[in-house]
Coordinates of C-alpha atoms and ligand atoms in Angstrom, one line a residue:
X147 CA 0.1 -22.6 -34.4
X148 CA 2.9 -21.7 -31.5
X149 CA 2.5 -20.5 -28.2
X150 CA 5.5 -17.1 -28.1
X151 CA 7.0 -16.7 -24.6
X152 CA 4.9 -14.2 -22.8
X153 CA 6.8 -11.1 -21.7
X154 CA 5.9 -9.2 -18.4
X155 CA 7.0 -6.3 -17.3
X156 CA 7.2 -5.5 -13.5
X157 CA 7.7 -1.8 -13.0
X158 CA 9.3 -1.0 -9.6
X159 CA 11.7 -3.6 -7.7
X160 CA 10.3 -2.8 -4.0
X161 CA 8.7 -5.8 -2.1
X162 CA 5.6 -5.4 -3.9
X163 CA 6.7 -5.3 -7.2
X164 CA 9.6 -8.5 -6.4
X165 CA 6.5 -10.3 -4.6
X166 CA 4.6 -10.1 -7.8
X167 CA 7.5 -11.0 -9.8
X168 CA 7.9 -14.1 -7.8
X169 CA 4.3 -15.2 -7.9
X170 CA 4.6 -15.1 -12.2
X171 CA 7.5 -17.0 -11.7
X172 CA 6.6 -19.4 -9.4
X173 CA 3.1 -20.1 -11.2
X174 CA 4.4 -20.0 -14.8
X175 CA 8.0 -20.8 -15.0
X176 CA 7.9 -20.4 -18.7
X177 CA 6.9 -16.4 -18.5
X178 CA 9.7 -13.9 -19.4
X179 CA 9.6 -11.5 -16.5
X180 CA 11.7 -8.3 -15.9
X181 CA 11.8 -6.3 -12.7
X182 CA 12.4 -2.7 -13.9
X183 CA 13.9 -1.2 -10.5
X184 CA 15.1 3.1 -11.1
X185 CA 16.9 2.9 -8.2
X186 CA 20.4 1.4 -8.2
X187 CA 19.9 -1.2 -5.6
X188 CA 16.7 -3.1 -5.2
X189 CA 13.9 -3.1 -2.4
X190 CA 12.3 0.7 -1.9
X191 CA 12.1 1.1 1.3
X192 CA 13.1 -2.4 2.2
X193 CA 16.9 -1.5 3.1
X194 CA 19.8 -2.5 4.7
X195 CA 23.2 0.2 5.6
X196 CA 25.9 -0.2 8.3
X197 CA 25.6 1.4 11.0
X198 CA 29.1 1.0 13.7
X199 CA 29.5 -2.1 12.2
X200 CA 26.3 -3.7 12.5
X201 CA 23.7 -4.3 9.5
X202 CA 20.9 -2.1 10.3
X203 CA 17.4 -1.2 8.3
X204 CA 16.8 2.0 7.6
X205 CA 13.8 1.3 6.3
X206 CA 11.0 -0.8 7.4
X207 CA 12.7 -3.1 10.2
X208 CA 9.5 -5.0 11.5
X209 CA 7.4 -7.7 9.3
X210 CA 3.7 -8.6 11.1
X211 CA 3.9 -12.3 11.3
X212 CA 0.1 -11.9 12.2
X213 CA -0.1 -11.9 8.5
X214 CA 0.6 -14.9 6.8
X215 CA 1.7 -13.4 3.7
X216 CA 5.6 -12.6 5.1
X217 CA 6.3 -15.8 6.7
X218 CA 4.9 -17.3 3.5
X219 CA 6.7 -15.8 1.2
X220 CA 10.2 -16.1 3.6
X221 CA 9.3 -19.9 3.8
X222 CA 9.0 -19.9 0.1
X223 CA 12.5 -18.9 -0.4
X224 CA 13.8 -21.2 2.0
X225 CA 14.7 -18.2 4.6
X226 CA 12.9 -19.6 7.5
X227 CA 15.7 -20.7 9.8
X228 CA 16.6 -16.2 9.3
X229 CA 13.3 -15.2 11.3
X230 CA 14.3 -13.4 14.2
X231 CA 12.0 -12.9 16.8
X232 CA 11.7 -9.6 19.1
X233 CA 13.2 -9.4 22.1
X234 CA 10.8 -6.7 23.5
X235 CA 7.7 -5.2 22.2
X236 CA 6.9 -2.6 24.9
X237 CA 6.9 0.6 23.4
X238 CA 6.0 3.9 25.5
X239 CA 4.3 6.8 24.8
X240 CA 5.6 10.4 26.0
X241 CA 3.0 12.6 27.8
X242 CA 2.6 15.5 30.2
X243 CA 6.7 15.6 30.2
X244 CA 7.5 11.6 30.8
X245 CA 7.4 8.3 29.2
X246 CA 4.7 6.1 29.8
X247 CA 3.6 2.6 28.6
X248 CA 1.2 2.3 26.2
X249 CA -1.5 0.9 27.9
X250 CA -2.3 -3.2 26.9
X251 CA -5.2 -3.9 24.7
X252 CA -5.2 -0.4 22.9
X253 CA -6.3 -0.9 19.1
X254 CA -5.1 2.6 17.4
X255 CA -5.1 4.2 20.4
X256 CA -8.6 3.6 21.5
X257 CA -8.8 1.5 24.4
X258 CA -9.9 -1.8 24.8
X259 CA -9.4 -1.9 29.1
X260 CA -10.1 1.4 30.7
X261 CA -8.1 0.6 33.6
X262 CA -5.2 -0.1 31.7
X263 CA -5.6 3.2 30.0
X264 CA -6.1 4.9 33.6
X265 CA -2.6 3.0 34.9
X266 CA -1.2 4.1 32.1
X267 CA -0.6 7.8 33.5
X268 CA -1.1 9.6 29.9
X269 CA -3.9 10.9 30.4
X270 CA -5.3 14.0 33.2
X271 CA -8.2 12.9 35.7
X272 CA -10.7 15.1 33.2
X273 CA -9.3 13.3 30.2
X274 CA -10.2 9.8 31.7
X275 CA -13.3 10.9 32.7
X276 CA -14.3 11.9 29.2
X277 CA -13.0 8.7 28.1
X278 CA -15.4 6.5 30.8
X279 CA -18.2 8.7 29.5
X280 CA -18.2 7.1 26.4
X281 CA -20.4 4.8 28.0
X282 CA -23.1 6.5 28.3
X283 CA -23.3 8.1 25.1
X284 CA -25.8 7.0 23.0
X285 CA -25.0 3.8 21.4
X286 CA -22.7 4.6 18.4
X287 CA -25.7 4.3 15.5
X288 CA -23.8 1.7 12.7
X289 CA -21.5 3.0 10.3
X290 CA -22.4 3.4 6.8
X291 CA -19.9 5.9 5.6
X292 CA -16.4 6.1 5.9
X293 CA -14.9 8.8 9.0
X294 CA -11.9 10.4 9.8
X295 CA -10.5 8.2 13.0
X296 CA -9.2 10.7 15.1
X297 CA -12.4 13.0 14.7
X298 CA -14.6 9.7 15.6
X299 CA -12.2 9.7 19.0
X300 CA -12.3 13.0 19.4
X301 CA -16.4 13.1 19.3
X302 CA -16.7 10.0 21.6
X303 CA -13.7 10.4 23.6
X304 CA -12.2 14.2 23.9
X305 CA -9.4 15.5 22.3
X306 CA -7.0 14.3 24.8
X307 CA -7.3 10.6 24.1
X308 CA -7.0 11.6 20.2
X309 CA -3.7 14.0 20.5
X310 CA -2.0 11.8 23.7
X311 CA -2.6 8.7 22.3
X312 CA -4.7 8.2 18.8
X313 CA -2.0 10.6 17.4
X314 CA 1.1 9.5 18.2
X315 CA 0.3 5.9 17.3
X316 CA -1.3 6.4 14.1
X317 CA 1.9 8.7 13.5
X318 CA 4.1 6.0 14.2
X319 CA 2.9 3.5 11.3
X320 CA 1.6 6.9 8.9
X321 CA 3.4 10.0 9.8
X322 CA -0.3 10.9 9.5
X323 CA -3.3 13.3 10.5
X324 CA -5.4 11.7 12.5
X325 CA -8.2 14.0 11.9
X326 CA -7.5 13.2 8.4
X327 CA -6.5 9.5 8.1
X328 CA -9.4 6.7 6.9
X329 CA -10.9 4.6 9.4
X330 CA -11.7 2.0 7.3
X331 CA -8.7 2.1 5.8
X332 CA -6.3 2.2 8.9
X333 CA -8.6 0.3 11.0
X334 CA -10.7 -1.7 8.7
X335 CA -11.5 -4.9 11.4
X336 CA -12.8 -2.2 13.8
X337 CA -14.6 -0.2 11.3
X338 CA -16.4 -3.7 10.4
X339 CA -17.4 -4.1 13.9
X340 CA -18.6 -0.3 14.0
X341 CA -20.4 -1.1 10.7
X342 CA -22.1 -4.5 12.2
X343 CA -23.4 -2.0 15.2
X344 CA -20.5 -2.4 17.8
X345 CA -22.1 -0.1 20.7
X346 CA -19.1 1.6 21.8
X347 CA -15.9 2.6 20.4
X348 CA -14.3 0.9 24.0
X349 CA -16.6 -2.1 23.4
X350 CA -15.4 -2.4 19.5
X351 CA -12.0 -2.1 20.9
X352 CA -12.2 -4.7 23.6
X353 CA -13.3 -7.3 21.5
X354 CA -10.5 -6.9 18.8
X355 CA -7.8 -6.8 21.1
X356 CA -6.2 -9.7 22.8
X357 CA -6.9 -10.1 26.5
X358 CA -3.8 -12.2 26.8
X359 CA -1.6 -10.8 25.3
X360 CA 0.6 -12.7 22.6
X361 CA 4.1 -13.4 22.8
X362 CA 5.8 -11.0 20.6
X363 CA 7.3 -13.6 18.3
X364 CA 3.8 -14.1 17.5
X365 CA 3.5 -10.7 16.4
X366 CA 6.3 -9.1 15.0
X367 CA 9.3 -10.8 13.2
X368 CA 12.2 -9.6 11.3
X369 CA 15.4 -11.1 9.6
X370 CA 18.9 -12.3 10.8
X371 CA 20.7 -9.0 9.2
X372 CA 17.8 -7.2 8.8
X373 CA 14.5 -7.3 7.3
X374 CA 15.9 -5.5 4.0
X375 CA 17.6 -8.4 3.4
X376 CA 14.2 -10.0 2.0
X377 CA 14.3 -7.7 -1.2
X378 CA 18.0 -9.0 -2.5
X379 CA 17.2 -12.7 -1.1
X380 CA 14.2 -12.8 -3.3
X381 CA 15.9 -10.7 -6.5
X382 CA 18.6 -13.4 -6.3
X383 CA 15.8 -15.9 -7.4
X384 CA 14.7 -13.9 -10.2
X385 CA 15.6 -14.1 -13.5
X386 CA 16.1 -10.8 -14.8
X387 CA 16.2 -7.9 -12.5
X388 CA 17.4 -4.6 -13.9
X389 CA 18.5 -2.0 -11.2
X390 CA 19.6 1.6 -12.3
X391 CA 16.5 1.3 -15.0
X392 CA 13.8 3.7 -15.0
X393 CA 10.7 3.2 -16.8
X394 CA 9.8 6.4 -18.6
X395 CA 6.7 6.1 -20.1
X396 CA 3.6 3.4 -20.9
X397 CA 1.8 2.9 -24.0
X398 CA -0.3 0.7 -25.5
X399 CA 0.2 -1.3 -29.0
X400 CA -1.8 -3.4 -30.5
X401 CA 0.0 -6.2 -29.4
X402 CA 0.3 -5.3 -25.5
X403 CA 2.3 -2.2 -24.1
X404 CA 5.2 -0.2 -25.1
X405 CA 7.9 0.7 -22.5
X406 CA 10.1 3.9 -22.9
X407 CA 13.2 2.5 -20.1
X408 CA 16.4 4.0 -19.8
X409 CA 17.4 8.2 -20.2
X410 CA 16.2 10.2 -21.9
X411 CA 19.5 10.2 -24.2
X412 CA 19.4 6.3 -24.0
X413 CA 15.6 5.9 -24.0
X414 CA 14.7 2.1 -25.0
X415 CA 11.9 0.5 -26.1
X416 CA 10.4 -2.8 -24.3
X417 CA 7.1 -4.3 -25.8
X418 CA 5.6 -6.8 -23.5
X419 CA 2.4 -8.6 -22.9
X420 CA 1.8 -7.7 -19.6
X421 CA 2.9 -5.0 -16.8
X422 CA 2.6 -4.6 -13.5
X423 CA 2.8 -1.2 -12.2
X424 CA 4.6 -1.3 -8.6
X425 CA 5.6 2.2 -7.6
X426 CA 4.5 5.0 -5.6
X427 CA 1.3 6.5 -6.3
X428 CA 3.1 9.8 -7.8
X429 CA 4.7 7.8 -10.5
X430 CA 2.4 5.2 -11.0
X431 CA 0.3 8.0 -11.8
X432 CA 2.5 9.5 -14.5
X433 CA 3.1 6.6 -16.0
X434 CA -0.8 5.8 -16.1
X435 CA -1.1 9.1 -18.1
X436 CA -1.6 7.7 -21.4
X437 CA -2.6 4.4 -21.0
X438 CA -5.8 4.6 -17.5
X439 CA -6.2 8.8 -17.3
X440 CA -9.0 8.0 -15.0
X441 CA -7.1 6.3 -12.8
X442 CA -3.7 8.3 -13.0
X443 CA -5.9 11.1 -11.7
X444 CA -6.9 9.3 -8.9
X445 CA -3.4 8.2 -8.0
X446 CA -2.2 11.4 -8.2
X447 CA -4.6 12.5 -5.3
X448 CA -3.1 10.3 -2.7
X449 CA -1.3 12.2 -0.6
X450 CA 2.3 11.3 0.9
X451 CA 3.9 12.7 4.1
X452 CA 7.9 12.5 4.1
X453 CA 10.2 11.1 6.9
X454 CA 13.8 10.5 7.5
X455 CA 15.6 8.1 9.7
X456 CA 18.2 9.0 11.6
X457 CA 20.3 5.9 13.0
X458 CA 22.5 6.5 15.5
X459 CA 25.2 4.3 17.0
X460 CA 26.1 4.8 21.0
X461 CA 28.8 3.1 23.0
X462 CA 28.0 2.5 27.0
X463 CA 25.0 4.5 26.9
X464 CA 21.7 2.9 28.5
X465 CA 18.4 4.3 27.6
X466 CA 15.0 2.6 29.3
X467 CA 14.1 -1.1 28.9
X468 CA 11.6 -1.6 26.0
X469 CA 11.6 -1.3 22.2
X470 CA 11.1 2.6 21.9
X471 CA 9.0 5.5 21.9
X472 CA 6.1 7.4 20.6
X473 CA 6.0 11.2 20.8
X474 CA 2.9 13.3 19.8
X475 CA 3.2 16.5 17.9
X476 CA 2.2 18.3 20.6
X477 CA 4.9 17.5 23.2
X478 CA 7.6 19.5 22.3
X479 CA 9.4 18.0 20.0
X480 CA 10.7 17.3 16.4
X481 CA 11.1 13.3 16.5
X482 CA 8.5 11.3 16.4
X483 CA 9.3 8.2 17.3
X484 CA 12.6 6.4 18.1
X485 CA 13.1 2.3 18.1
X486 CA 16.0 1.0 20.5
X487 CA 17.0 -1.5 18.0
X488 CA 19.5 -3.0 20.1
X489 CA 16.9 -3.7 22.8
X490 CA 14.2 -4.6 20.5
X491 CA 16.4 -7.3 18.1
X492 CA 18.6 -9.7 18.9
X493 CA 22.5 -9.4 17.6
X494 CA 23.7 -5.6 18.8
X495 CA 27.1 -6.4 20.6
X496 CA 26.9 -5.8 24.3
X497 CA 27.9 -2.0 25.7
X498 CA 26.6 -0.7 21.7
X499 CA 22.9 0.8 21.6
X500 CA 21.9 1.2 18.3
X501 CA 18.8 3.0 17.7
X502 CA 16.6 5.1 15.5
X503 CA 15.0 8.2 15.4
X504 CA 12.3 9.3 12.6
X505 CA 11.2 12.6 11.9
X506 CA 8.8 14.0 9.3
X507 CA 4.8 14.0 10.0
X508 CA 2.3 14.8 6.9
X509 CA 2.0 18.6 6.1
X510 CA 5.4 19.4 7.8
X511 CA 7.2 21.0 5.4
X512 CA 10.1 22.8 8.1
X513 CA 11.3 19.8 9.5
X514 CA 13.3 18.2 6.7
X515 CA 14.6 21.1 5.2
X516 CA 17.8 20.5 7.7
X517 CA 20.5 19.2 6.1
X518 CA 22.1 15.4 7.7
X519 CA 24.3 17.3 10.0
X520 CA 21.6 19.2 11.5
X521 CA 19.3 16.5 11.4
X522 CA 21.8 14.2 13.3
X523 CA 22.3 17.0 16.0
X524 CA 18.4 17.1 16.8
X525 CA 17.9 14.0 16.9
X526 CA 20.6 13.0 19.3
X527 CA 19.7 16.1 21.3
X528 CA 16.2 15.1 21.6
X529 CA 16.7 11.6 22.0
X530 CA 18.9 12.7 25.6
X531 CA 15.7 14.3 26.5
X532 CA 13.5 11.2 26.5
X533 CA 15.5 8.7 26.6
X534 CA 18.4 9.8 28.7
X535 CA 21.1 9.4 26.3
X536 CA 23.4 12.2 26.9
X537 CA 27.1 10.5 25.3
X538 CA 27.7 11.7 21.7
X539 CA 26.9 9.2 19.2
X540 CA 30.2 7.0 17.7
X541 CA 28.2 6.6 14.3
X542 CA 25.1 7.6 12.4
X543 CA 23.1 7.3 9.7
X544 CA 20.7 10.1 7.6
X545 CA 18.3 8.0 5.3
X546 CA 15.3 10.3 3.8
X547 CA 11.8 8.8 2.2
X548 CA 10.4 11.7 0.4
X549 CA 7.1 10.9 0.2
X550 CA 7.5 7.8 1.6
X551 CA 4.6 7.0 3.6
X552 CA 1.4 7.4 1.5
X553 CA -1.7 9.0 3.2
X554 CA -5.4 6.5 3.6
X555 CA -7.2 9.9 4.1
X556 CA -11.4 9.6 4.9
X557 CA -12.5 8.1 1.4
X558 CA -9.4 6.0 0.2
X559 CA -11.1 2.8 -0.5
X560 CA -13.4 4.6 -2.9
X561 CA -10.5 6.0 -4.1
X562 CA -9.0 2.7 -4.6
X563 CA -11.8 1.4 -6.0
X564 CA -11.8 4.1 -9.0
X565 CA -8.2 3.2 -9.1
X566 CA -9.1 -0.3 -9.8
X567 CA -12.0 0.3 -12.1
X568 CA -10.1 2.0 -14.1
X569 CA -7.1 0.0 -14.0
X570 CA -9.6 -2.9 -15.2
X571 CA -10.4 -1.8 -18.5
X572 CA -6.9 -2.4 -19.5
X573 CA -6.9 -6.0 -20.1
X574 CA -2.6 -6.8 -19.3
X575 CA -2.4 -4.2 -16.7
X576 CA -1.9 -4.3 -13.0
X577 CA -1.5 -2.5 -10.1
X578 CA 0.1 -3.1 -7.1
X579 CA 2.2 -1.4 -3.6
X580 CA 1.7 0.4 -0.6
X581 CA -0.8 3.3 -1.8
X582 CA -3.9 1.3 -2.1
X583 CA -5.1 -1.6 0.6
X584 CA -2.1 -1.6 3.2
X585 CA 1.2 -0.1 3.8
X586 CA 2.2 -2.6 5.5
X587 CA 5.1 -4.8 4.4
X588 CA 2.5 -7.5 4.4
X589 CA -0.3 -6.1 2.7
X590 CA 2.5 -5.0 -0.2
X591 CA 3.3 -8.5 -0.5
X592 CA -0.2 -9.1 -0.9
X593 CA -0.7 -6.4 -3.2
X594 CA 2.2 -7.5 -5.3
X595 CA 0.5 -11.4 -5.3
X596 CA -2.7 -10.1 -6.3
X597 CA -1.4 -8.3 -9.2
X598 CA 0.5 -11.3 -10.6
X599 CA -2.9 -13.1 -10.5
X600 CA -4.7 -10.7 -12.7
X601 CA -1.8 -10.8 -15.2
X602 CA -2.1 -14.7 -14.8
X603 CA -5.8 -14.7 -15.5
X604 CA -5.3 -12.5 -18.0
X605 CA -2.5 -14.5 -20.5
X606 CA -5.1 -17.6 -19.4
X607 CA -7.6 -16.2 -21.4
X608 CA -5.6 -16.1 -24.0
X609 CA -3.7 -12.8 -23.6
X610 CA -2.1 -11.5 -26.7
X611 CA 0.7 -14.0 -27.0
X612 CA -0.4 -17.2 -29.8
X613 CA 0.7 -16.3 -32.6
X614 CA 0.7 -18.7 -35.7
Ligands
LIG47 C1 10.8 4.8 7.2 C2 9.8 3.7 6.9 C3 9.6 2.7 7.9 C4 8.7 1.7 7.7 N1 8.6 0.7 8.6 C5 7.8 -0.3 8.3 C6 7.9 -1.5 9.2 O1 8.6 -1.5 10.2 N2 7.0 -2.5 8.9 C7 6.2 -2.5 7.8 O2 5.5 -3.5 7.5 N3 6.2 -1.4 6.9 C8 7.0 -0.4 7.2 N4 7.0 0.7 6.3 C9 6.2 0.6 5.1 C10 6.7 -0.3 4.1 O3 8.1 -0.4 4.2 C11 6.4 0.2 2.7 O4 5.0 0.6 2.6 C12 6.6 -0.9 1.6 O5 7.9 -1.4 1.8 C13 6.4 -0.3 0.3 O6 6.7 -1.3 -0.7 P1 6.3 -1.0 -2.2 O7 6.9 -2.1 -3.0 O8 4.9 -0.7 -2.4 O9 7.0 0.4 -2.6 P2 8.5 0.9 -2.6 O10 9.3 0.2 -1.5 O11 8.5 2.4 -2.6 O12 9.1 0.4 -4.0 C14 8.8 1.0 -5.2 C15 10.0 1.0 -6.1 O13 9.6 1.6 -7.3 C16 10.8 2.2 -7.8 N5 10.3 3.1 -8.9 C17 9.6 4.3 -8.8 N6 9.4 4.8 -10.1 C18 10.0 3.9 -10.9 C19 10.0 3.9 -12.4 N7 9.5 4.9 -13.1 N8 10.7 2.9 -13.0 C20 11.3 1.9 -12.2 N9 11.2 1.9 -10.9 C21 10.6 2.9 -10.2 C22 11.3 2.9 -6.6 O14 12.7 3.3 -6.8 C23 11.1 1.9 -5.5 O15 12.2 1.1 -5.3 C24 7.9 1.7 6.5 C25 8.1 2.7 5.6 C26 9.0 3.7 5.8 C27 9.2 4.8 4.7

C-alpha cells in the first residue's frame, strides 16, 4: 500500500484563504496545496496602490495586535522587524457641527466613564442626562437572546448616544445599521458580561475597557509599506498560488471534489481531496450550491454593505492633530469616515498629507452610483469641511469594495452555526473568511487557521488519499 500526495484546494487568495494555506503548509509539508485567487493580484481587500509616490492601503490599513493571531503569523514569516507602530490613535467624532474626541474608555460607543463622555462635548445636556439615567433603570435582566446593539442603546440610553456615537463607530469598522447589527456578534466580550448579569450597560462597559489606557503600539499595528504587503509576503512562501483563476463550480466525486477553474470557454477540471472555501459569503454561496444547499442558503442571507476609498494626496495642507474622523449619517454628510494616514503612520514625507476618505454605509444604494471623478470631488469637498483642507488634492486614488464589508445582523451566530452544521456533513470541506466570526483582519487569519485544521483532522483520519 502507498500513501498519494494529498491535494487541497484553497478557494480565494485573501488573508483568510493564504492564512489557511499557510497553516496546511506549515503542518504537512508533504500536502499539494493550491490557492485559487479570481482576481489578478492576490490579497482581497488586503491591498497596496501608490498614491503621490508613497505606498498606500486602500484596503484594510490597521492590524489589532490585541490579537495574537497577526503578529503570529507576521513573526512566522519572519516580517517582524516590518511592524510599524501608530503614531496617533485619537480619532474624533463629528457632532452638532464640530469635531470632537471620542471620549476614553468608550466600548462601541457605549461609555465606560460618564464624565469622559460629558467632556467629550457630543452630546446635548438632555442627551447626557438620559445617558446618567441608565443608572437607575432597572438592572438590565441577563441576556439570553441575541439583540440588535444600537436598539439595546437606544432603550437604555436615548437615541442620541446611539446615532452621535454608537453609529458612527459601529459604521466605521461595518458600514453598518446599528439598529440592525448583532450584539453578540460585534460585541461578543460585552454581550458575555450582559449574559453573566452585568447590571448596567455603563457598568458592562467600564469593566471591559481599559482605565489606563494602552499605548497605541499595543493596540494597533501595521506594516513598513503597508499592511497589504502581508498578502504577497505570505503568497511568496507558497507553493502554488494561481492569480487570474476563478473557481467556477464544486462537486463532489467519489474520491473527494471536482473543481470547474478557469472560463467558461477554458473551464478546467481539478479533483482534490480537500477544499477550503475562502470567499465572500455571495460566492461561497454559489459555489456551495451543489455540494452544502443548506448552507449556501444560509450564506446567501448575509448581507453586505459597499464602500469605496477615496485616497487623496495633499501638498502643505494641515488638517487637525489625530488619526481621523468619524461622521454619523445624520450630520450632513456623504463620507463616513476619513484616516489622516500621514499623521496616523510613520513614513509620509514632511509638507505631504496623505489621507483617506470612505463612503458607502449598508442600504445606501445613491452614494456609489458616482463615478471616480465625482467621487474624488466630494470627498475632497467634504473633507475641507471637517478637516479644514481647502488646497486641491496633487493625487488620488478611487478603490471600490462592492459588497465588501459583510453585515453580523441580530441572529448571525445562529446563522453561522447552520452554516457550520451544514458545512460539517461534508467530510473534506471547509469554510473560512470574514462573513462568519470576525471581520477583522485578525479574526480572518483565525478563520483561515481553523479551516486548515478541519482539513488536517480530516486527511488524519484517513481522508480519501491511500490508495494501494
Ligand atoms: C475598505 C475596507 C477597510 C478595512 N479596514 C480594515 C482594517 O483597517 N483592519 C482590519 O482588521 N480589517 C479591515 N477590513 C476588513 C478586512 O480587510 C476584511 O474583512 C478581510 O481582509 C477579508 O479577508 P477574507 O480573506 O475573508 O476575504 P477577501 O479579502 O474578500 O478575499 C476573498 C478573495 O476570494 C476571491 N474570490 C472570490 N470568488 C472567487 C472564486 N470563485 N474563485 C477564486 N477566488 C475567488 C476574491 O477575489 C478575494 O480576493 C476592511 C475592509 C474593507 C473593505
Amino acid at each position: 500500500m502507498t500513501a498519494t500526495t494529498n491535494r487541497v484546494a484553497v478557494v480565494g487568495g485573501g488573508i483568510a484563504g493564504l492564512a489557511a494555506a499557510w497553516e496546511l503548509v506549515g503542518r504537512l509539508p508533504a500536502l499539494d496545496v493550491t490557492v485559487y485567487e479570481a482576481a489578478p493580484q492576490i490579497g482581497g481587500k488586503l491591498r497596496v496602490a501608490e498614491l503621490a509616490g508613497h505606498a498606500v492601503d486602500v484596503g484594510a490599513e490597521a492590524l489589532l495586535i490585541r490579537r495574537p493571531e497577526g503578529r503570529r503569523l507576521i513573526e512566522s514569516l519572519g516580517l517582524d522587524d516590518d511592524l510599524v507602530a501608530p503614531l496617533t490613535l485619537s480619532a474624533g467624532i463629528r457632532a452638532r457641527g464640530s469635531n470632537h474626541a471620542i471620549p476614553r474608555r468608550t466600548l462601541m460607543g457605549i461609555p465606560g466613564d460618564l464624565d469622559a463622555l460629558a467632556a467629550a462635548g457630543i452630546l446635548s445636556a438632555a442627551g447626557l442626562s438620559r445617558v446618567a439615567a441608565e443608572a437607575r433603570l432597572p438592572p438590565l435582566a441577563p441576556l439570553s437572546a441575541d439583540v440588535a446593539v444600537g436598539r439595546l442603546v437606544r432603550e437604555r440610553m436615548g437615541d442620541e448616544l446611539a446615532e452621535r456615537v454608537v453609529e458612527p463607530l459601529l459604521g466605521g469598522v461595518y458600514a453598518g445599521d446599528p439598529d440592525r447589527l448583532s450584539l453578540v456578534a460585534t460585541a461578543p466580550a460585552l454581550y458575555h458580561q450582559l449574559r453573566s448579569g452585568g447590571s448596567s450597560l455603563v457598568a458592562a462597559a467600564a469593566r471591559l475597557t481599559d482605565a489606563g489606557g494602552s499605548p497605541p503600539a499595543e493596540v494597533f499595528a501595521s506594516l513598513r509599506g503597508g499592511l497589504g504587503t502581508l498578502a504577497p509576503a505570505l503568497a511568496s512562501r507558497l507553493p502554488d498560488v494561481r492569480t487570474g483563476t476563478t473557481v467556477r463550480e464544486i462537486v463532489r466525486t467519489e474520491a473527494g471534489f471536482r473543481l470547474t477553474i478557469g472560463s467558461t470557454a477554458q473551464a478546467q477540471a481539478v479533483d482534490v481531496d480537500a477544499v477550503v472555501i475562502a470567499t465572500p459569503a455571495a460566492k461561497a454561496a454559489r459555489l456551495l450550491r451543489g455540494v452544502a444547499r443548506s448552507a449556501a442558503t444560509e450564506l446567501d442571507r448575509i448581507d453586505t454593505a459597499s464602500v469605496a476609498i477615496v485616497s487623496l494626496a495633499y501638498r502643505d495642507a494641515e488638517p487637525p492633530a489625530g488619526s481621523g474622523l468619524l461622521i454619523g449619517s445624520g450630520q450632513g454628510f456623504t463620507v463616513k469616515a476619513i484616516t489622516v494616514t500621514s499623521h496616523k503612520w510613520p513614513g509620509a514625507e514632511p509638507g505631504l498629507t496623505l489621507l483617506r476618505a470612505s463612503i458607502g454605509r449598508v442600504g445606501d444604494t445613491s452614494s456609489l452610483q458616482r463615478d471616480d471623478d465625482e467621487l474624488v470631488r466630494l470627498a475632497a469637498r467634504e473633507v475641507g469641511a471637517l478637516l479644514g483642507v481647502s488646497s486641491t488634492p496633487i493625487d488620488h486614488l478611487v478603490t471600490r469594495w462592492g459588497g465588501g464589508l459583510p453585515q453580523y445582523d441580530v441572529g448571525h451566530g445562529d446563522r453561522v452555526a447552520r452554516i457550520r452544521t451544514g458545512v460539517e456533513g461534508v467530510p473534506g470541506l471547509a469554510m473560512a473568511g470574514a462573513s462568519y466570526e470576525g471581520i477583522g483582519v485578525p479574526a480572518c487569519i483565525a478563520s483561515g487557521t481553523a479551516a486548515a485544521d478541519r482539513v488536517i483532522d480530516f486527511l488524519a483520519r484517513g481522508g480519501p488519499a491511500v490508495d494501494g
